Structures are given as structure tokens and as C-alpha cells.
Coordinates of C-alpha atoms in Angstrom, one line a residue:
X254 CA -79.9 -115.6 -63.1
X255 CA -76.7 -113.8 -62.2
X256 CA -75.4 -111.2 -64.6
X257 CA -72.3 -113.2 -65.6
X258 CA -74.5 -116.1 -66.4
X259 CA -76.6 -113.9 -68.6
X260 CA -73.6 -112.6 -70.4
X261 CA -72.2 -116.1 -71.0
X262 CA -75.5 -117.3 -72.4
X263 CA -75.7 -114.2 -74.5
X264 CA -72.3 -115.0 -76.1
X265 CA -73.4 -118.6 -76.7
X266 CA -76.6 -117.5 -78.3
X267 CA -74.9 -114.9 -80.4
X268 CA -72.5 -117.5 -81.9
X269 CA -75.3 -119.9 -82.6
X270 CA -77.5 -117.3 -84.2
X271 CA -74.8 -115.8 -86.5
X272 CA -73.2 -119.1 -87.5
X273 CA -75.6 -119.8 -90.3
X274 CA -74.8 -116.5 -91.9
X275 CA -71.1 -116.4 -91.3
X276 CA -69.9 -119.5 -93.1
X277 CA -67.0 -117.8 -94.8
X278 CA -65.4 -117.4 -91.3
X279 CA -65.1 -121.2 -91.3
X280 CA -64.1 -121.4 -94.9
X281 CA -61.4 -118.7 -94.6
X282 CA -59.9 -119.8 -91.2
X283 CA -60.5 -123.5 -91.3
X284 CA -60.0 -124.4 -95.0
X285 CA -57.7 -127.2 -94.0
X286 CA -60.6 -128.8 -92.0
X287 CA -62.9 -128.5 -95.0
X288 CA -60.4 -129.7 -97.5
X289 CA -59.5 -132.6 -95.3
X290 CA -62.9 -134.1 -96.0
X291 CA -62.4 -137.4 -97.8
X292 CA -65.8 -138.7 -98.7
X293 CA -66.0 -142.1 -100.2
X294 CA -67.0 -142.4 -103.9
X295 CA -70.6 -143.2 -104.5
X296 CA -72.0 -145.3 -107.3
X297 CA -74.8 -143.6 -109.3
X298 CA -78.2 -144.7 -108.1
X299 CA -81.6 -143.6 -109.2
X300 CA -84.1 -143.0 -106.4
X301 CA -87.1 -144.5 -108.3
X302 CA -89.6 -143.6 -105.6
X303 CA -93.2 -144.7 -105.3
X304 CA -96.4 -143.0 -104.1
X305 CA -95.9 -144.9 -100.8
X306 CA -92.4 -143.6 -100.4
X307 CA -93.6 -140.0 -100.8
X308 CA -96.4 -140.6 -98.2
X309 CA -93.9 -142.2 -95.8
X310 CA -91.6 -139.1 -96.1
X311 CA -94.5 -136.8 -95.5
X312 CA -95.5 -138.8 -92.4
X313 CA -91.9 -138.7 -91.1
X314 CA -91.9 -134.9 -91.5
X315 CA -95.3 -134.6 -89.9
X316 CA -94.4 -136.7 -86.9
X317 CA -91.1 -134.9 -86.5
X318 CA -92.7 -131.5 -86.4
X319 CA -95.6 -132.8 -84.2
X320 CA -93.0 -133.8 -81.6
X321 CA -90.5 -130.9 -81.9
X322 CA -92.0 -127.8 -83.7
X323 CA -92.8 -124.8 -81.4
X324 CA -95.3 -122.7 -83.3
X325 CA -98.4 -124.7 -84.0
X326 CA -100.5 -122.6 -81.6
X327 CA -99.0 -119.4 -83.0
X328 CA -100.0 -120.5 -86.5
X329 CA -103.6 -121.0 -85.3
X330 CA -103.8 -117.6 -83.7
X331 CA -102.2 -115.6 -86.5
X332 CA -103.4 -117.5 -89.6
X333 CA -106.3 -119.7 -88.4
X334 CA -104.4 -122.8 -89.7
X335 CA -104.6 -126.0 -87.5
X336 CA -101.7 -127.6 -89.3
X337 CA -101.7 -130.8 -87.3
X338 CA -105.4 -131.3 -87.9
X339 CA -104.9 -131.1 -91.7
X340 CA -102.9 -134.3 -91.9
X341 CA -105.3 -136.2 -94.1
X342 CA -105.6 -133.3 -96.6
X343 CA -101.8 -132.9 -96.8
X344 CA -101.3 -136.6 -97.1
X345 CA -103.7 -136.8 -100.0
X346 CA -102.0 -133.9 -101.7
X347 CA -98.5 -135.4 -101.3
X348 CA -99.8 -138.8 -102.6
X349 CA -100.3 -137.1 -106.0
X350 CA -96.6 -136.4 -106.4
X351 CA -95.5 -137.3 -109.9
X352 CA -91.8 -137.3 -109.2
X353 CA -89.2 -136.1 -106.7
X354 CA -89.3 -132.5 -108.0
X355 CA -93.0 -132.5 -107.7
X356 CA -92.8 -133.9 -104.2
X357 CA -90.4 -131.1 -103.2
X358 CA -92.8 -128.5 -104.6
X359 CA -95.8 -130.1 -102.8
X360 CA -94.0 -130.4 -99.5
X361 CA -92.9 -126.8 -99.9
X362 CA -96.6 -125.8 -100.2
X363 CA -97.5 -127.9 -97.2
X364 CA -94.7 -126.4 -95.0
X365 CA -95.6 -122.9 -96.2
X366 CA -98.9 -123.3 -94.3
X367 CA -96.8 -123.1 -91.1
X368 CA -96.0 -119.5 -92.1
X369 CA -92.5 -119.7 -90.8
X370 CA -89.6 -118.6 -93.0
X371 CA -87.1 -120.9 -91.2
X372 CA -89.2 -124.0 -91.9
X373 CA -88.7 -125.5 -95.4
X374 CA -87.0 -128.2 -97.4
X375 CA -83.4 -127.4 -98.3
X376 CA -82.5 -126.6 -101.9
X377 CA -79.2 -127.9 -103.2
X378 CA -77.1 -124.8 -102.9
X379 CA -78.2 -124.1 -99.4
X380 CA -77.5 -127.7 -98.4
X381 CA -73.9 -127.3 -99.4
X382 CA -73.8 -124.0 -97.6
X383 CA -74.9 -125.8 -94.4
X384 CA -72.6 -128.7 -94.8
X385 CA -69.5 -126.6 -95.2
X386 CA -70.6 -124.3 -92.4
X387 CA -71.3 -126.9 -89.8
X388 CA -68.5 -129.4 -90.6
X389 CA -65.8 -127.5 -88.6
X390 CA -67.9 -127.2 -85.5
X391 CA -66.7 -129.4 -82.5
X392 CA -67.2 -133.1 -83.1
X393 CA -69.5 -133.5 -80.1
X394 CA -71.7 -130.5 -80.9
X395 CA -75.2 -130.9 -82.2
X396 CA -74.5 -128.8 -85.2
X397 CA -71.7 -131.1 -86.2
X398 CA -74.3 -133.9 -86.1
X399 CA -76.2 -132.0 -88.8
X400 CA -73.0 -131.9 -90.9
X401 CA -72.6 -135.7 -90.5
X402 CA -76.2 -136.1 -91.7
X403 CA -75.2 -134.5 -95.0
X404 CA -72.6 -137.3 -95.3
X405 CA -75.2 -140.0 -95.6
X406 CA -75.1 -141.7 -99.0
X407 CA -78.5 -140.8 -100.2
X408 CA -78.3 -137.2 -98.8
X409 CA -75.1 -136.8 -100.7
X410 CA -76.7 -138.1 -103.8
X411 CA -79.6 -135.8 -103.4
X412 CA -77.5 -132.7 -102.9
X413 CA -74.5 -133.6 -105.0
X414 CA -72.0 -133.6 -102.2
X415 CA -68.6 -135.1 -102.9
X416 CA -65.0 -134.2 -102.6
X417 CA -64.9 -132.4 -105.9
X418 CA -68.1 -130.3 -105.3
X419 CA -67.0 -129.4 -101.8
X420 CA -63.6 -128.2 -102.9
X421 CA -65.2 -126.3 -105.8
X422 CA -67.6 -124.6 -103.4
X423 CA -65.0 -123.7 -100.9
X424 CA -62.6 -122.3 -103.6
X425 CA -65.4 -120.3 -105.2
X426 CA -66.4 -118.6 -102.0
X427 CA -62.8 -117.8 -101.0
X428 CA -62.2 -116.2 -104.4
X429 CA -65.3 -114.2 -104.2
X430 CA -64.4 -112.4 -101.0
X431 CA -63.2 -109.2 -102.8
X432 CA -66.0 -109.4 -105.2
X433 CA -68.6 -109.8 -102.4
X434 CA -67.1 -106.8 -100.6
X435 CA -67.6 -104.7 -103.7
X436 CA -71.2 -106.0 -104.0
X437 CA -71.9 -105.3 -100.3
X438 CA -70.6 -101.7 -100.5
X439 CA -74.1 -101.0 -101.7
X440 CA -75.5 -102.5 -98.6
X441 CA -75.5 -99.2 -96.7
X442 CA -76.8 -95.7 -97.6
X443 CA -76.5 -92.5 -95.7
X444 CA -78.2 -89.1 -96.2
X445 CA -78.8 -85.9 -94.4
X446 CA -82.6 -85.5 -94.8
X447 CA -82.5 -82.1 -93.0
X448 CA -79.0 -80.7 -92.6
X449 CA -77.8 -80.4 -89.0
X450 CA -81.1 -81.9 -87.8
X451 CA -82.2 -85.2 -89.3
X452 CA -79.7 -87.9 -90.3
X453 CA -80.5 -91.2 -92.1
X454 CA -78.8 -94.6 -92.4
X455 CA -80.3 -97.4 -94.4
X456 CA -79.1 -101.0 -93.9
X457 CA -80.3 -103.5 -96.5
X458 CA -78.8 -106.7 -94.9
X459 CA -76.9 -107.6 -91.8
X460 CA -73.9 -108.8 -93.7
X461 CA -71.2 -111.0 -92.1
X462 CA -68.4 -109.3 -90.2
X463 CA -65.9 -110.4 -92.9
X464 CA -67.6 -108.2 -95.4
X465 CA -68.2 -105.0 -93.5
X466 CA -64.9 -103.1 -94.2
X467 CA -66.5 -100.7 -96.6
X468 CA -69.6 -100.3 -94.4
X469 CA -67.3 -99.6 -91.5
X470 CA -65.6 -96.7 -93.2
X471 CA -69.0 -95.2 -94.3
X472 CA -70.5 -95.6 -90.9
X473 CA -67.6 -94.2 -89.0
X474 CA -67.2 -91.2 -91.2
X475 CA -70.9 -90.5 -91.3
X476 CA -71.5 -90.9 -87.6
X477 CA -68.7 -88.4 -86.8
X478 CA -70.3 -86.0 -89.3
X479 CA -73.8 -86.2 -87.6
X480 CA -72.9 -86.8 -84.0
X481 CA -74.4 -83.5 -82.9
X482 CA -77.6 -83.9 -84.8
X483 CA -80.8 -84.1 -82.6
X484 CA -82.3 -87.0 -84.7
X485 CA -81.1 -90.1 -86.4
X486 CA -83.1 -92.6 -88.5
X487 CA -81.9 -96.2 -88.9
X488 CA -83.9 -97.8 -91.7
X489 CA -84.0 -101.7 -91.7
X490 CA -87.2 -102.1 -93.7
X491 CA -87.1 -105.3 -95.8
X492 CA -84.0 -106.5 -93.9
X493 CA -84.4 -110.3 -93.6
X494 CA -81.4 -110.7 -91.2
X495 CA -78.0 -112.1 -91.6
X496 CA -75.3 -111.7 -88.9
X497 CA -76.6 -110.2 -85.7
X498 CA -73.0 -109.1 -84.8
X499 CA -73.5 -106.4 -87.4
X500 CA -75.7 -104.4 -85.1
X501 CA -74.7 -105.9 -81.7
X502 CA -70.9 -105.6 -82.1
X503 CA -70.5 -103.0 -84.9
X504 CA -73.3 -100.5 -85.4
X505 CA -75.0 -99.8 -82.1
X506 CA -71.8 -99.7 -80.0
X507 CA -70.5 -96.9 -82.3
X508 CA -73.7 -94.9 -81.7
X509 CA -75.0 -95.3 -78.1
X510 CA -73.8 -93.4 -75.1
X511 CA -74.7 -95.9 -72.4
X512 CA -75.2 -99.6 -71.7
X513 CA -78.5 -101.3 -72.8
X514 CA -79.5 -104.6 -71.4
X515 CA -82.5 -106.9 -72.0
X516 CA -83.5 -110.4 -70.9
X517 CA -85.3 -113.0 -72.9
X518 CA -86.5 -116.6 -72.5
X519 CA -86.3 -119.7 -74.8
X520 CA -88.7 -122.6 -74.5
X521 CA -88.1 -126.0 -76.1
X522 CA -89.7 -129.4 -76.3
X523 CA -87.9 -132.5 -75.2
X524 CA -88.1 -134.7 -78.3
X525 CA -85.3 -137.1 -79.0
X526 CA -83.8 -134.8 -81.6
X527 CA -83.2 -132.2 -79.0
X528 CA -81.5 -134.3 -76.4
X529 CA -78.1 -133.0 -77.2
X530 CA -79.3 -129.4 -77.5
X531 CA -81.1 -129.7 -74.1
X532 CA -77.9 -130.9 -72.5
X533 CA -75.3 -128.7 -74.2
X534 CA -77.4 -125.5 -73.9
X535 CA -78.3 -126.3 -70.3
X536 CA -82.0 -126.0 -70.6
X537 CA -83.9 -126.3 -67.3
X538 CA -86.7 -128.8 -67.2
X539 CA -88.5 -127.4 -64.2
X540 CA -90.9 -125.5 -66.4
X541 CA -94.0 -125.6 -64.3
X542 CA -92.2 -123.9 -61.3
X543 CA -90.9 -121.3 -63.7
X544 CA -94.3 -120.5 -65.2
X545 CA -96.0 -120.4 -61.8
X546 CA -93.5 -117.8 -60.6
X547 CA -93.4 -115.8 -63.9
X548 CA -95.5 -112.7 -64.6
X549 CA -96.5 -113.9 -68.0
X550 CA -100.1 -113.5 -69.1
X551 CA -102.5 -116.4 -68.8
X552 CA -102.6 -116.7 -72.6
X553 CA -98.8 -116.9 -72.8
X554 CA -98.6 -119.4 -70.0
X555 CA -101.3 -121.5 -71.7
X556 CA -99.1 -121.7 -74.9
X557 CA -95.9 -122.4 -72.9
X558 CA -97.3 -125.2 -70.8
X559 CA -96.8 -127.6 -73.8
X560 CA -93.1 -127.1 -73.7
X561 CA -90.6 -129.1 -71.6
X562 CA -87.6 -126.8 -70.9
X563 CA -86.6 -123.2 -70.6
X564 CA -83.5 -121.0 -70.7
X565 CA -83.0 -117.5 -69.5
X566 CA -80.8 -115.3 -71.6
X567 CA -80.5 -111.8 -73.0
X568 CA -78.2 -109.2 -74.6
X569 CA -76.0 -106.5 -73.1
X570 CA -74.6 -103.8 -75.4
X571 CA -72.5 -100.9 -74.4
X572 CA -70.7 -98.0 -76.3
X573 CA -67.4 -98.8 -78.0
X574 CA -64.2 -96.8 -77.5
X575 CA -64.9 -94.9 -80.8
X576 CA -68.6 -94.4 -80.0
X577 CA -70.0 -90.9 -80.9
X578 CA -72.1 -91.1 -77.7
X579 CA -75.1 -89.9 -79.6
X580 CA -77.4 -87.8 -77.4
X581 CA -80.2 -87.3 -79.8
X582 CA -83.3 -89.4 -80.5
X583 CA -83.1 -92.5 -82.6
X584 CA -85.8 -93.8 -84.9
X585 CA -85.8 -97.4 -86.2
X586 CA -87.9 -97.9 -89.4
X587 CA -89.4 -101.4 -89.7
X588 CA -91.9 -103.5 -91.7
X589 CA -93.0 -107.1 -92.2
X590 CA -89.8 -107.8 -94.1
X591 CA -87.8 -107.4 -90.9
X592 CA -87.0 -111.0 -89.9
X593 CA -84.5 -113.2 -88.0
X594 CA -81.5 -111.3 -86.7
X595 CA -82.9 -108.0 -88.0
X596 CA -86.0 -108.8 -85.9
X597 CA -83.7 -109.4 -83.0
X598 CA -82.5 -105.8 -83.5
X599 CA -86.1 -104.5 -83.6
X600 CA -87.0 -106.4 -80.5
X601 CA -83.9 -105.2 -78.6
X602 CA -84.6 -101.6 -79.5
X603 CA -88.3 -101.9 -78.5
X604 CA -87.6 -103.7 -75.2
X605 CA -84.8 -101.3 -74.1
X606 CA -86.4 -98.2 -75.6
X607 CA -83.1 -97.5 -77.3
X608 CA -85.0 -96.3 -80.3
X609 CA -88.6 -95.3 -81.3
X610 CA -89.9 -97.8 -83.8
X611 CA -91.8 -96.5 -86.8
X612 CA -93.6 -98.5 -89.5
X613 CA -95.6 -101.7 -89.5
X614 CA -95.4 -105.0 -87.5
X615 CA -92.2 -107.0 -88.2
X616 CA -91.9 -110.6 -89.4
X617 CA -90.8 -112.2 -86.1
X618 CA -88.7 -115.3 -85.2
X619 CA -85.8 -113.2 -84.0
X620 CA -85.2 -114.7 -80.6
X621 CA -83.6 -118.2 -80.8
X622 CA -80.8 -120.1 -82.4
X623 CA -80.0 -122.3 -85.4
X624 CA -83.0 -124.2 -86.7
X625 CA -82.9 -128.0 -86.6
X626 CA -82.5 -130.2 -89.7
X627 CA -83.5 -133.8 -90.4
X628 CA -83.3 -135.9 -93.6
X629 CA -86.4 -137.6 -94.9
X630 CA -85.9 -141.4 -95.2
X631 CA -86.8 -142.0 -98.9
X632 CA -86.3 -138.9 -100.8
X633 CA -83.3 -137.8 -98.7
X634 CA -84.4 -134.2 -98.8
X635 CA -83.5 -132.3 -95.7
X636 CA -86.1 -130.5 -93.7
X637 CA -85.2 -127.4 -91.7
X638 CA -87.4 -126.0 -89.0
X639 CA -87.5 -123.6 -86.0
X640 CA -86.8 -125.3 -82.7
X641 CA -87.4 -122.9 -79.9
X642 CA -90.0 -120.3 -78.9
X643 CA -88.5 -116.9 -77.9
X644 CA -90.3 -114.7 -75.3
X645 CA -89.2 -111.2 -74.4
X646 CA -88.7 -109.9 -70.9
X647 CA -92.1 -108.2 -71.1
X648 CA -93.8 -111.5 -71.8
X649 CA -94.3 -111.2 -75.6
X650 CA -94.0 -114.3 -77.7
X651 CA -91.8 -113.0 -80.5
X652 CA -93.2 -115.3 -83.3
X653 CA -96.8 -114.4 -82.2
X654 CA -96.6 -110.7 -81.6
X655 CA -93.5 -110.0 -83.7
X656 CA -92.4 -106.4 -82.8
X657 CA -95.1 -103.7 -82.9
X658 CA -93.8 -100.2 -83.7
X659 CA -94.4 -97.3 -81.4
X660 CA -95.7 -95.3 -84.3
X661 CA -97.7 -97.3 -86.8
X662 CA -97.3 -96.4 -90.5
X663 CA -98.9 -98.7 -93.1
X664 CA -97.0 -98.3 -96.4
X665 CA -97.6 -99.4 -100.0
X666 CA -94.6 -100.3 -102.2
X667 CA -95.0 -96.9 -103.8
X668 CA -94.6 -95.2 -100.4
X669 CA -91.1 -96.7 -100.1
X670 CA -89.8 -95.2 -103.3
X671 CA -88.8 -91.7 -104.4
X672 CA -87.3 -89.0 -102.3
X673 CA -86.9 -89.8 -98.7
X674 CA -88.6 -86.7 -97.4
X675 CA -91.7 -87.5 -99.5
X676 CA -92.1 -91.1 -98.1
X677 CA -95.0 -91.5 -95.7
X678 CA -92.8 -93.1 -93.0
X679 CA -90.2 -90.3 -93.1
X680 CA -93.0 -87.7 -92.8
X681 CA -94.3 -89.5 -89.7
X682 CA -90.8 -89.3 -88.1
X683 CA -90.6 -85.6 -89.0
X684 CA -93.9 -84.9 -87.4
X685 CA -92.9 -86.8 -84.2
X686 CA -89.6 -84.9 -84.1
X687 CA -91.3 -81.5 -84.7
X688 CA -89.6 -81.1 -88.0
X689 CA -92.6 -81.0 -90.4
X690 CA -92.4 -78.3 -92.9

């Protein structure tokens, strides 16, 4: 693929990935769109569901995942769970549901056996989050279709979506902007572990771009202070993700001294739900030819052969005008809590060798875009699930391999507390940097 095509795809992917974490951008800039919603009034109606209704909903979820979900083989390899083969066991378990809340709990347990943090039933507050976020997207876009799904009568009843609750939600989130900024000022911590030698930045969450003003001031001031240090630690342990623009547009460009580029691949199945995604994202359906020409391992090709389409993409990040052009060595601290867009950062640093990764294997699922959502026919609960398999340029399936650090340090919770210089992972960095006392 030509470079300009890679860049275009990268921008598309970035918008898709960050959208679920940047809903206040829509709320603040398109409040008229949100407040223009005029949902019809609904009469109160009890669901009054039976055992057969719950079983039917389970089977709908099961068949949907069977046709569209990308990670069944990964789940077998990592956790020894043949989820599809457990259908009878799961169905019997769901049949014991006593009420809707119990069904939700049981389905949560069943979906938990997929071991994917993007796959679950939607709780009420998150459903409203998604509806408000996706509503302003273009009317012909697949994400807008998800918003329209939340306008179905029973889905609205299930998630308490009406004109009043939408307005209340939007108003509450606008009013909280200043409050959230104050809360997120604690998102970032800096410290000179060894003066003039070893600098440290900890990032708890990849907060949305609308919230980073205080982080921006801290980062800029601190980077200018330590720009001549020989070593810099960026600590993202426990960072479950958020807005990938935090590191791609904000943090790394202010640090790096040259352009870094990586390529990755997305693989998707061609179920009916994905028809619009397949077309709008321009997936290529000549998968066999692609795999035959690729240098992927036999094991990776064996997993990918069950998919129907592929897309070549990647990321290109260069220094910003105010970059400190850091010449020293960068260490990225990671653990199993690193997930989603934070995982994307870990993968990018590993693939490009921008930083030396230290810690334990990450959580994965960082190469992809917004998960799919469907409503169950009887309970009207919405199920969300990952929809694509991401593979790095080096041929690593991100959800299977996650990101393996260059320096392995297995920590207990106690190891992560106390003075930084006493933490096992920091000591490992200091040894590698030749700074051990």
C-alpha cells in the first residue's frame, strides 16, 4: 500500500478508536444535534419474560458471535476454553435465570469465558454514553446505525432512554467539564528518580483531548526540565486505555526526535452485521492471495484462514514543533492492566523500538476499532463485542500474543507501591541503564 493510503487509513482508524472515549467532543460541539432528538413517548410496559425468552436471547447472542466474533481460536490457545463447544452447558445455565437481572448476571458470566474486555452486555449508564456518542455520526455510517438501535422501543425501555434522560445526561456532562479537568489533574505524575539522569512520567489513563489542559502544562514544563537527561521512564502500568490521541498526538510528538512508522493488519469476517463496515472501511476480500504472499507464520495463517477480509493500515508519528527531541533512552513500563488504546501505545513502541518495554505481558486488543453492538430480541439488552483481529507488521496476533516486554519483571501488588526507587521494576530499569547503586 502506498504511504498516503496508509496515512489515510491511519487517520480513519484513529477517529474510530478514540470515538468511544471522546464523547464529550460530540456533546460540546454538537449539542444542538443531541438536543434535537425528539423521541416519541413510550407507554410503560413490563417485560414479563419466560425461561424460553432467556434461552432464545442466549441463542441469538451465541449465533451472532459464532458468525462474527474474531477470537474463538485465541481463547482456546490462551485459556483452553472452546466457547462454541460449550453451548449446551451455557444454555442450561441461562435457562435457570430467575428474572432479567439474573439473566444479565448469567450472560455476563458466560461472556466472561471469552476473556475479552470489549465483549459484554451493556449496563444502563454505558448505553446512554454510547447513544449520545454515536447519534451525531453521519447518518449513513455504521456507528449511527448503532445509535438508531438504541431508539428501538424495548431498548429504550431497558435503558431508560427518553427526551428527558438524554437532556439530563448531556447537561450533566457539559457542567462537569471543569470538575473533570480538576479530577484528571491527578492523572499524570512526574518525578526525578535520579537527578540529571533518570526522569519518570506516570500516566494513569489516556484521557480525552478535551481534558488534557493541566496534563499539557505539566508535561511541557517537565519535558523541558529533563530534555538533556540520558534516561526517561514512561509508566503506563494499569492503564486500561481511553483516547489514543493522548499518546499519538500529544505525548510522543513532544518527546521524540524523528519519525516513527509501523504497519498493521486488520482481519474481519463477512457476516451480515459487517456489510456496511466492510464497504465503508474498504476491506479487501481477496484474503487467500494476501495470506499466500505474506510472511506470517503457519500458525498465524491457520487462524486467519477463517476470516473473509483484510485491511492494511498503520501509524506514523513524528516530532511536533515544540518537541524536546529527546536523545536519551526511553523505557515504557507495562503490565496486564495495559489494554485497548494503551495497548496500542505498547505495541507501537515495541514494533518501532521507540522504547524498551519493561514489566509483564500486556492485556491486548489494542489494534482495531469500535466494537460492534446488537440488541437481544426479548430482553433488549445490548451486547457489545470485538469485531476485528489485529496483527502487527511482524506477524503477531495482538489479542493472542499481547505485547511481550523486552525486559520481563513479574510484580506483586506490593511491588508497585512505596518509593519508586524501591520498586522491582524501577530497579530493573536502573540495572539496564547502568544506574544501580
